[in-house]
Amino acid sequence: MDKPAICGGTPVRETKLFYGHQYIDDADIQAVVEVLKSDFLTCGPKIQQLEERLCEVTGAKYAVVCSNGTAALHMACQAAGIGQGDEVITTPITFAASANCALYCGAKPVFADINEETYNIDPNQVEKLTNERTKAVVAVDFTGQSVQLDELLAHCRKNHLVLIEDGAHVIGTRYNGKCNGSIADMTTLSFHPVKTVTGGEGGAVLTNSETYYQKLLLYRAHGITRDPQWMEHEPDGPWYYEQVALGMNYRMTDMQAALVNSQLDKLPMFSQRRKEIVKAYNEAFAGLPQIVVQKEIPESDTTRHLYILRLNPSKLKIDRKQFFEALGAENICCNVHYIPTYYFPYYEKIGYKRGLCPKAEKLYEEIISLPLYYAMTDKDVQDVIDAVTRIAVYYAIDEG
């Protein structure tokens, strides 16, 4: 095996390959240009079109689009009635917004450990942590693989909890043949540029509940309504509106909505290409004892947003940081998803300590996110495989 570039060898590629990148084509550009030439830049017809399209794509009855995935989580928690003194169970292996949304409402995030093979929240741990103060579960479809929705829904129904599926990674995935977004009480989406489809920014909440839908509309726009059924006073003219709740300005622009709409046309090909890349990675790494391949539950037909390379420390002479740096020297630019949320100084200051979720903490020490996006060529994919293999073999512990 050739020496890794970090040891003086020649890098597997001359140019940098980043871990994620949006794909924008002429149709996307034209969709945005049409909005810029139209009468509406925000609160216009593209918003309703996108909401209808998301319902078509996912099978959900209702969709409310908003400014980003964090806003979607906050709106969902508000619609669920989460407030002071409540507890919300979530996973630590996620972006901070999955827990912050509970704090925004005055509730306490409670962190449940993960399944060590799938890396998703463990329903058994959720059950153990549920008590009389628990109001909701925010279950994150980490990497795009669906959480165990059947088990989580059964638990939530038994204990009168709201199941909020943080589906920031999950668009394009199906669970037992049904699209994620049409199953949980509410499912949130993100359209950040590294996601499967993008609006630059943007988010959405999907639900089958008309009650949640009406509340989500309110919380997206300051808690203000022009609908007489929500008003407390008689309108004194056609201009009249009332603020009936404390909402935020979480609206999406028509430019963003047009871009997401155009991107959704490409979701099947985005999904297919991501599956091809994941298959290539899995097959290449399955034979390396230095690498652990993420397991997938049979219920999840996954469109993967992230590819997690998990190292087997007992088979390597180097740690995760050194492996990460070695990949960088090969011009393979990676990332790490995620630092356990309660490791952050803010959470430490409000009383959280390390040791809450041992499996999640161990996972964090061993993972690297490899490049995964639609526009990767077969050569790009092979470069990643070659770089990982070169480093894993070169630094393998000799057991002879």
PDB file of N, CA and C in Angstrom, residues 170-229:
ATOM      1  N   VAL A 170     -34.110  13.561   6.104  1.00  0.00           N
ATOM      2  CA  VAL A 170     -34.843  12.363   5.702  1.00  0.00           C
ATOM      3  C   VAL A 170     -35.626  12.461   4.398  1.00  0.00           C
ATOM      4  N   ILE A 171     -35.694  13.614   3.749  1.00  0.00           N
ATOM      5  CA  ILE A 171     -36.539  13.706   2.556  1.00  0.00           C
ATOM      6  C   ILE A 171     -36.079  12.683   1.509  1.00  0.00           C
ATOM      7  N   GLY A 172     -37.035  11.945   0.979  1.00  0.00           N
ATOM      8  CA  GLY A 172     -36.739  10.883   0.017  1.00  0.00           C
ATOM      9  C   GLY A 172     -36.729   9.496   0.625  1.00  0.00           C
ATOM     10  N   THR A 173     -36.719   9.405   1.947  1.00  0.00           N
ATOM     11  CA  THR A 173     -36.712   8.109   2.636  1.00  0.00           C
ATOM     12  C   THR A 173     -38.139   7.609   2.828  1.00  0.00           C
ATOM     13  N   ARG A 174     -38.278   6.285   2.827  1.00  0.00           N
ATOM     14  CA  ARG A 174     -39.570   5.648   3.099  1.00  0.00           C
ATOM     15  C   ARG A 174     -39.431   4.684   4.267  1.00  0.00           C
ATOM     16  N   TYR A 175     -40.476   4.635   5.068  1.00  0.00           N
ATOM     17  CA  TYR A 175     -40.527   3.724   6.215  1.00  0.00           C
ATOM     18  C   TYR A 175     -41.696   2.772   6.010  1.00  0.00           C
ATOM     19  N   ASN A 176     -41.390   1.478   5.876  1.00  0.00           N
ATOM     20  CA  ASN A 176     -42.426   0.470   5.599  1.00  0.00           C
ATOM     21  C   ASN A 176     -43.283   0.888   4.394  1.00  0.00           C
ATOM     22  N   GLY A 177     -42.616   1.453   3.384  1.00  0.00           N
ATOM     23  CA  GLY A 177     -43.302   1.804   2.152  1.00  0.00           C
ATOM     24  C   GLY A 177     -43.970   3.165   2.135  1.00  0.00           C
ATOM     25  N   LYS A 178     -44.067   3.825   3.297  1.00  0.00           N
ATOM     26  CA  LYS A 178     -44.678   5.156   3.373  1.00  0.00           C
ATOM     27  C   LYS A 178     -43.598   6.214   3.486  1.00  0.00           C
ATOM     28  N   CYS A 179     -43.817   7.345   2.843  1.00  0.00           N
ATOM     29  CA  CYS A 179     -42.830   8.413   2.913  1.00  0.00           C
ATOM     30  C   CYS A 179     -42.742   8.996   4.316  1.00  0.00           C
ATOM     31  N   ASN A 180     -41.531   9.169   4.795  1.00  0.00           N
ATOM     32  CA  ASN A 180     -41.357   9.904   6.035  1.00  0.00           C
ATOM     33  C   ASN A 180     -41.883  11.321   5.834  1.00  0.00           C
ATOM     34  N   GLY A 181     -42.631  11.775   6.807  1.00  0.00           N
ATOM     35  CA  GLY A 181     -43.331  13.051   6.690  1.00  0.00           C
ATOM     36  C   GLY A 181     -44.823  12.855   6.764  1.00  0.00           C
ATOM     37  N   SER A 182     -45.266  11.614   6.540  1.00  0.00           N
ATOM     38  CA  SER A 182     -46.704  11.320   6.567  1.00  0.00           C
ATOM     39  C   SER A 182     -47.072  10.403   7.732  1.00  0.00           C
ATOM     40  N   ILE A 183     -46.132  10.193   8.669  1.00  0.00           N
ATOM     41  CA  ILE A 183     -46.338   9.164   9.695  1.00  0.00           C
ATOM     42  C   ILE A 183     -46.397   9.747  11.107  1.00  0.00           C
ATOM     43  N   ALA A 184     -45.400  10.520  11.497  1.00  0.00           N
ATOM     44  CA  ALA A 184     -45.351  11.092  12.847  1.00  0.00           C
ATOM     45  C   ALA A 184     -46.422  12.178  13.001  1.00  0.00           C
ATOM     46  N   ASP A 185     -46.635  12.639  14.231  1.00  0.00           N
ATOM     47  CA  ASP A 185     -47.608  13.722  14.467  1.00  0.00           C
ATOM     48  C   ASP A 185     -47.205  14.968  13.692  1.00  0.00           C
ATOM     49  N   MET A 186     -45.938  15.296  13.724  1.00  0.00           N
ATOM     50  CA  MET A 186     -45.378  16.370  12.915  1.00  0.00           C
ATOM     51  C   MET A 186     -43.973  15.960  12.495  1.00  0.00           C
ATOM     52  N   THR A 187     -43.606  16.325  11.280  1.00  0.00           N
ATOM     53  CA  THR A 187     -42.259  16.073  10.763  1.00  0.00           C
ATOM     54  C   THR A 187     -41.693  17.377  10.245  1.00  0.00           C
ATOM     55  N   THR A 188     -40.470  17.708  10.678  1.00  0.00           N
ATOM     56  CA  THR A 188     -39.841  18.943  10.222  1.00  0.00           C
ATOM     57  C   THR A 188     -38.795  18.639   9.152  1.00  0.00           C
ATOM     58  N   LEU A 189     -38.654  19.562   8.216  1.00  0.00           N
ATOM     59  CA  LEU A 189     -37.684  19.435   7.131  1.00  0.00           C
ATOM     60  C   LEU A 189     -36.749  20.641   7.114  1.00  0.00           C
ATOM     61  N   SER A 190     -35.582  20.451   6.504  1.00  0.00           N
ATOM     62  CA  SER A 190     -34.624  21.534   6.298  1.00  0.00           C
ATOM     63  C   SER A 190     -34.194  21.548   4.838  1.00  0.00           C
ATOM     64  N   PHE A 191     -34.014  22.747   4.306  1.00  0.00           N
ATOM     65  CA  PHE A 191     -33.565  22.897   2.922  1.00  0.00           C
ATOM     66  C   PHE A 191     -32.238  23.653   2.847  1.00  0.00           C
ATOM     67  N   HIS A 192     -31.395  23.424   3.845  1.00  0.00           N
ATOM     68  CA  HIS A 192     -30.040  23.970   3.863  1.00  0.00           C
ATOM     69  C   HIS A 192     -29.265  23.407   2.658  1.00  0.00           C
ATOM     70  N   PRO A 193     -28.239  24.122   2.157  1.00  0.00           N
ATOM     71  CA  PRO A 193     -27.550  23.668   0.937  1.00  0.00           C
ATOM     72  C   PRO A 193     -26.936  22.277   0.972  1.00  0.00           C
ATOM     73  N   VAL A 194     -26.557  21.750   2.139  1.00  0.00           N
ATOM     74  CA  VAL A 194     -25.973  20.404   2.130  1.00  0.00           C
ATOM     75  C   VAL A 194     -27.036  19.302   2.177  1.00  0.00           C
ATOM     76  N   LYS A 195     -28.308  19.678   2.304  1.00  0.00           N
ATOM     77  CA  LYS A 195     -29.373  18.684   2.325  1.00  0.00           C
ATOM     78  C   LYS A 195     -29.655  18.174   0.906  1.00  0.00           C
ATOM     79  N   THR A 196     -30.481  17.143   0.811  1.00  0.00           N
ATOM     80  CA  THR A 196     -30.737  16.507  -0.485  1.00  0.00           C
ATOM     81  C   THR A 196     -31.368  17.470  -1.476  1.00  0.00           C
ATOM     82  N   VAL A 197     -32.326  18.278  -1.033  1.00  0.00           N
ATOM     83  CA  VAL A 197     -32.861  19.371  -1.858  1.00  0.00           C
ATOM     84  C   VAL A 197     -32.692  20.662  -1.075  1.00  0.00           C
ATOM     85  N   THR A 198     -32.470  21.761  -1.775  1.00  0.00           N
ATOM     86  CA  THR A 198     -32.155  23.011  -1.090  1.00  0.00           C
ATOM     87  C   THR A 198     -32.977  24.188  -1.600  1.00  0.00           C
ATOM     88  N   GLY A 199     -33.146  25.148  -0.703  1.00  0.00           N
ATOM     89  CA  GLY A 199     -33.705  26.442  -1.063  1.00  0.00           C
ATOM     90  C   GLY A 199     -32.743  27.543  -0.700  1.00  0.00           C
ATOM     91  N   GLY A 200     -31.491  27.181  -0.453  1.00  0.00           N
ATOM     92  CA  GLY A 200     -30.505  28.092   0.127  1.00  0.00           C
ATOM     93  C   GLY A 200     -30.631  28.033   1.627  1.00  0.00           C
ATOM     94  N   GLU A 201     -31.785  28.356   2.138  1.00  0.00           N
ATOM     95  CA  GLU A 201     -32.267  28.059   3.477  1.00  0.00           C
ATOM     96  C   GLU A 201     -33.728  27.684   3.312  1.00  0.00           C
ATOM     97  N   GLY A 202     -34.381  27.453   4.410  1.00  0.00           N
ATOM     98  CA  GLY A 202     -35.800  27.103   4.343  1.00  0.00           C
ATOM     99  C   GLY A 202     -36.092  25.847   5.129  1.00  0.00           C
ATOM    100  N   GLY A 203     -37.352  25.703   5.504  1.00  0.00           N
ATOM    101  CA  GLY A 203     -37.783  24.522   6.240  1.00  0.00           C
ATOM    102  C   GLY A 203     -39.269  24.307   6.042  1.00  0.00           C
ATOM    103  N   ALA A 204     -39.791  23.268   6.683  1.00  0.00           N
ATOM    104  CA  ALA A 204     -41.221  22.974   6.599  1.00  0.00           C
ATOM    105  C   ALA A 204     -41.624  22.089   7.755  1.00  0.00           C
ATOM    106  N   VAL A 205     -42.902  22.143   8.093  1.00  0.00           N
ATOM    107  CA  VAL A 205     -43.495  21.190   9.032  1.00  0.00           C
ATOM    108  C   VAL A 205     -44.621  20.478   8.304  1.00  0.00           C
ATOM    109  N   LEU A 206     -44.603  19.155   8.364  1.00  0.00           N
ATOM    110  CA  LEU A 206     -45.633  18.321   7.751  1.00  0.00           C
ATOM    111  C   LEU A 206     -46.477  17.690   8.850  1.00  0.00           C
ATOM    112  N   THR A 207     -47.776  17.577   8.615  1.00  0.00           N
ATOM    113  CA  THR A 207     -48.667  16.966   9.601  1.00  0.00           C
ATOM    114  C   THR A 207     -49.927  16.469   8.923  1.00  0.00           C
ATOM    115  N   ASN A 208     -50.592  15.534   9.571  1.00  0.00           N
ATOM    116  CA  ASN A 208     -51.910  15.074   9.117  1.00  0.00           C
ATOM    117  C   ASN A 208     -53.024  15.671   9.964  1.00  0.00           C
ATOM    118  N   SER A 209     -52.663  16.494  10.937  1.00  0.00           N
ATOM    119  CA  SER A 209     -53.629  17.060  11.881  1.00  0.00           C
ATOM    120  C   SER A 209     -54.012  18.478  11.471  1.00  0.00           C
ATOM    121  N   GLU A 210     -55.298  18.709  11.266  1.00  0.00           N
ATOM    122  CA  GLU A 210     -55.748  20.062  10.937  1.00  0.00           C
ATOM    123  C   GLU A 210     -55.521  21.016  12.110  1.00  0.00           C
ATOM    124  N   THR A 211     -55.666  20.504  13.334  1.00  0.00           N
ATOM    125  CA  THR A 211     -55.444  21.336  14.520  1.00  0.00           C
ATOM    126  C   THR A 211     -54.012  21.841  14.560  1.00  0.00           C
ATOM    127  N   TYR A 212     -53.045  20.939  14.375  1.00  0.00           N
ATOM    128  CA  TYR A 212     -51.646  21.367  14.341  1.00  0.00           C
ATOM    129  C   TYR A 212     -51.401  22.316  13.173  1.00  0.00           C
ATOM    130  N   TYR A 213     -51.996  22.018  12.043  1.00  0.00           N
ATOM    131  CA  TYR A 213     -51.808  22.841  10.849  1.00  0.00           C
ATOM    132  C   TYR A 213     -52.214  24.290  11.099  1.00  0.00           C
ATOM    133  N   GLN A 214     -53.395  24.488  11.680  1.00  0.00           N
ATOM    134  CA  GLN A 214     -53.858  25.847  11.948  1.00  0.00           C
ATOM    135  C   GLN A 214     -52.949  26.566  12.933  1.00  0.00           C
ATOM    136  N   LYS A 215     -52.448  25.854  13.938  1.00  0.00           N
ATOM    137  CA  LYS A 215     -51.528  26.468  14.900  1.00  0.00           C
ATOM    138  C   LYS A 215     -50.193  26.820  14.245  1.00  0.00           C
ATOM    139  N   LEU A 216     -49.722  25.944  13.381  1.00  0.00           N
ATOM    140  CA  LEU A 216     -48.458  26.204  12.688  1.00  0.00           C
ATOM    141  C   LEU A 216     -48.534  27.461  11.827  1.00  0.00           C
ATOM    142  N   LEU A 217     -49.672  27.651  11.171  1.00  0.00           N
ATOM    143  CA  LEU A 217     -49.858  28.867  10.369  1.00  0.00           C
ATOM    144  C   LEU A 217     -49.744  30.113  11.242  1.00  0.00           C
ATOM    145  N   LEU A 218     -50.332  30.046  12.440  1.00  0.00           N
ATOM    146  CA  LEU A 218     -50.258  31.176  13.358  1.00  0.00           C
ATOM    147  C   LEU A 218     -48.831  31.442  13.826  1.00  0.00           C
ATOM    148  N   TYR A 219     -48.148  30.373  14.245  1.00  0.00           N
ATOM    149  CA  TYR A 219     -46.825  30.555  14.833  1.00  0.00           C
ATOM    150  C   TYR A 219     -45.784  30.966  13.794  1.00  0.00           C
ATOM    151  N   ARG A 220     -46.050  30.689  12.533  1.00  0.00           N
ATOM    152  CA  ARG A 220     -45.126  31.113  11.472  1.00  0.00           C
ATOM    153  C   ARG A 220     -45.146  32.629  11.287  1.00  0.00           C
ATOM    154  N   ALA A 221     -46.281  33.283  11.569  1.00  0.00           N
ATOM    155  CA  ALA A 221     -46.470  34.688  11.193  1.00  0.00           C
ATOM    156  C   ALA A 221     -46.978  35.506  12.380  1.00  0.00           C
ATOM    157  N   HIS A 222     -46.155  35.571  13.429  1.00  0.00           N
ATOM    158  CA  HIS A 222     -46.384  36.481  14.552  1.00  0.00           C
ATOM    159  C   HIS A 222     -47.594  36.124  15.417  1.00  0.00           C
ATOM    160  N   GLY A 223     -48.266  35.027  15.119  1.00  0.00           N
ATOM    161  CA  GLY A 223     -49.513  34.732  15.821  1.00  0.00           C
ATOM    162  C   GLY A 223     -50.665  35.586  15.316  1.00  0.00           C
ATOM    163  N   ILE A 224     -50.494  36.146  14.122  1.00  0.00           N
ATOM    164  CA  ILE A 224     -51.489  37.052  13.549  1.00  0.00           C
ATOM    165  C   ILE A 224     -52.379  36.310  12.555  1.00  0.00           C
ATOM    166  N   THR A 225     -53.674  36.617  12.575  1.00  0.00           N
ATOM    167  CA  THR A 225     -54.619  35.959  11.681  1.00  0.00           C
ATOM    168  C   THR A 225     -55.620  36.956  11.120  1.00  0.00           C
ATOM    169  N   ARG A 226     -56.096  36.660   9.922  1.00  0.00           N
ATOM    170  CA  ARG A 226     -57.235  37.373   9.339  1.00  0.00           C
ATOM    171  C   ARG A 226     -58.463  36.467   9.274  1.00  0.00           C
ATOM    172  N   ASP A 227     -58.348  35.263   9.815  1.00  0.00           N
ATOM    173  CA  ASP A 227     -59.437  34.285   9.777  1.00  0.00           C
ATOM    174  C   ASP A 227     -60.421  34.579  10.905  1.00  0.00           C
ATOM    175  N   PRO A 228     -61.689  34.894  10.586  1.00  0.00           N
ATOM    176  CA  PRO A 228     -62.669  35.251  11.619  1.00  0.00           C
ATOM    177  C   PRO A 228     -62.855  34.181  12.702  1.00  0.00           C
ATOM    178  N   GLN A 229     -62.645  32.914  12.340  1.00  0.00           N
ATOM    179  CA  GLN A 229     -62.864  31.861  13.344  1.00  0.00           C
ATOM    180  C   GLN A 229     -61.839  31.898  14.472  1.00  0.00           C
TER     181      GLN A 229
END
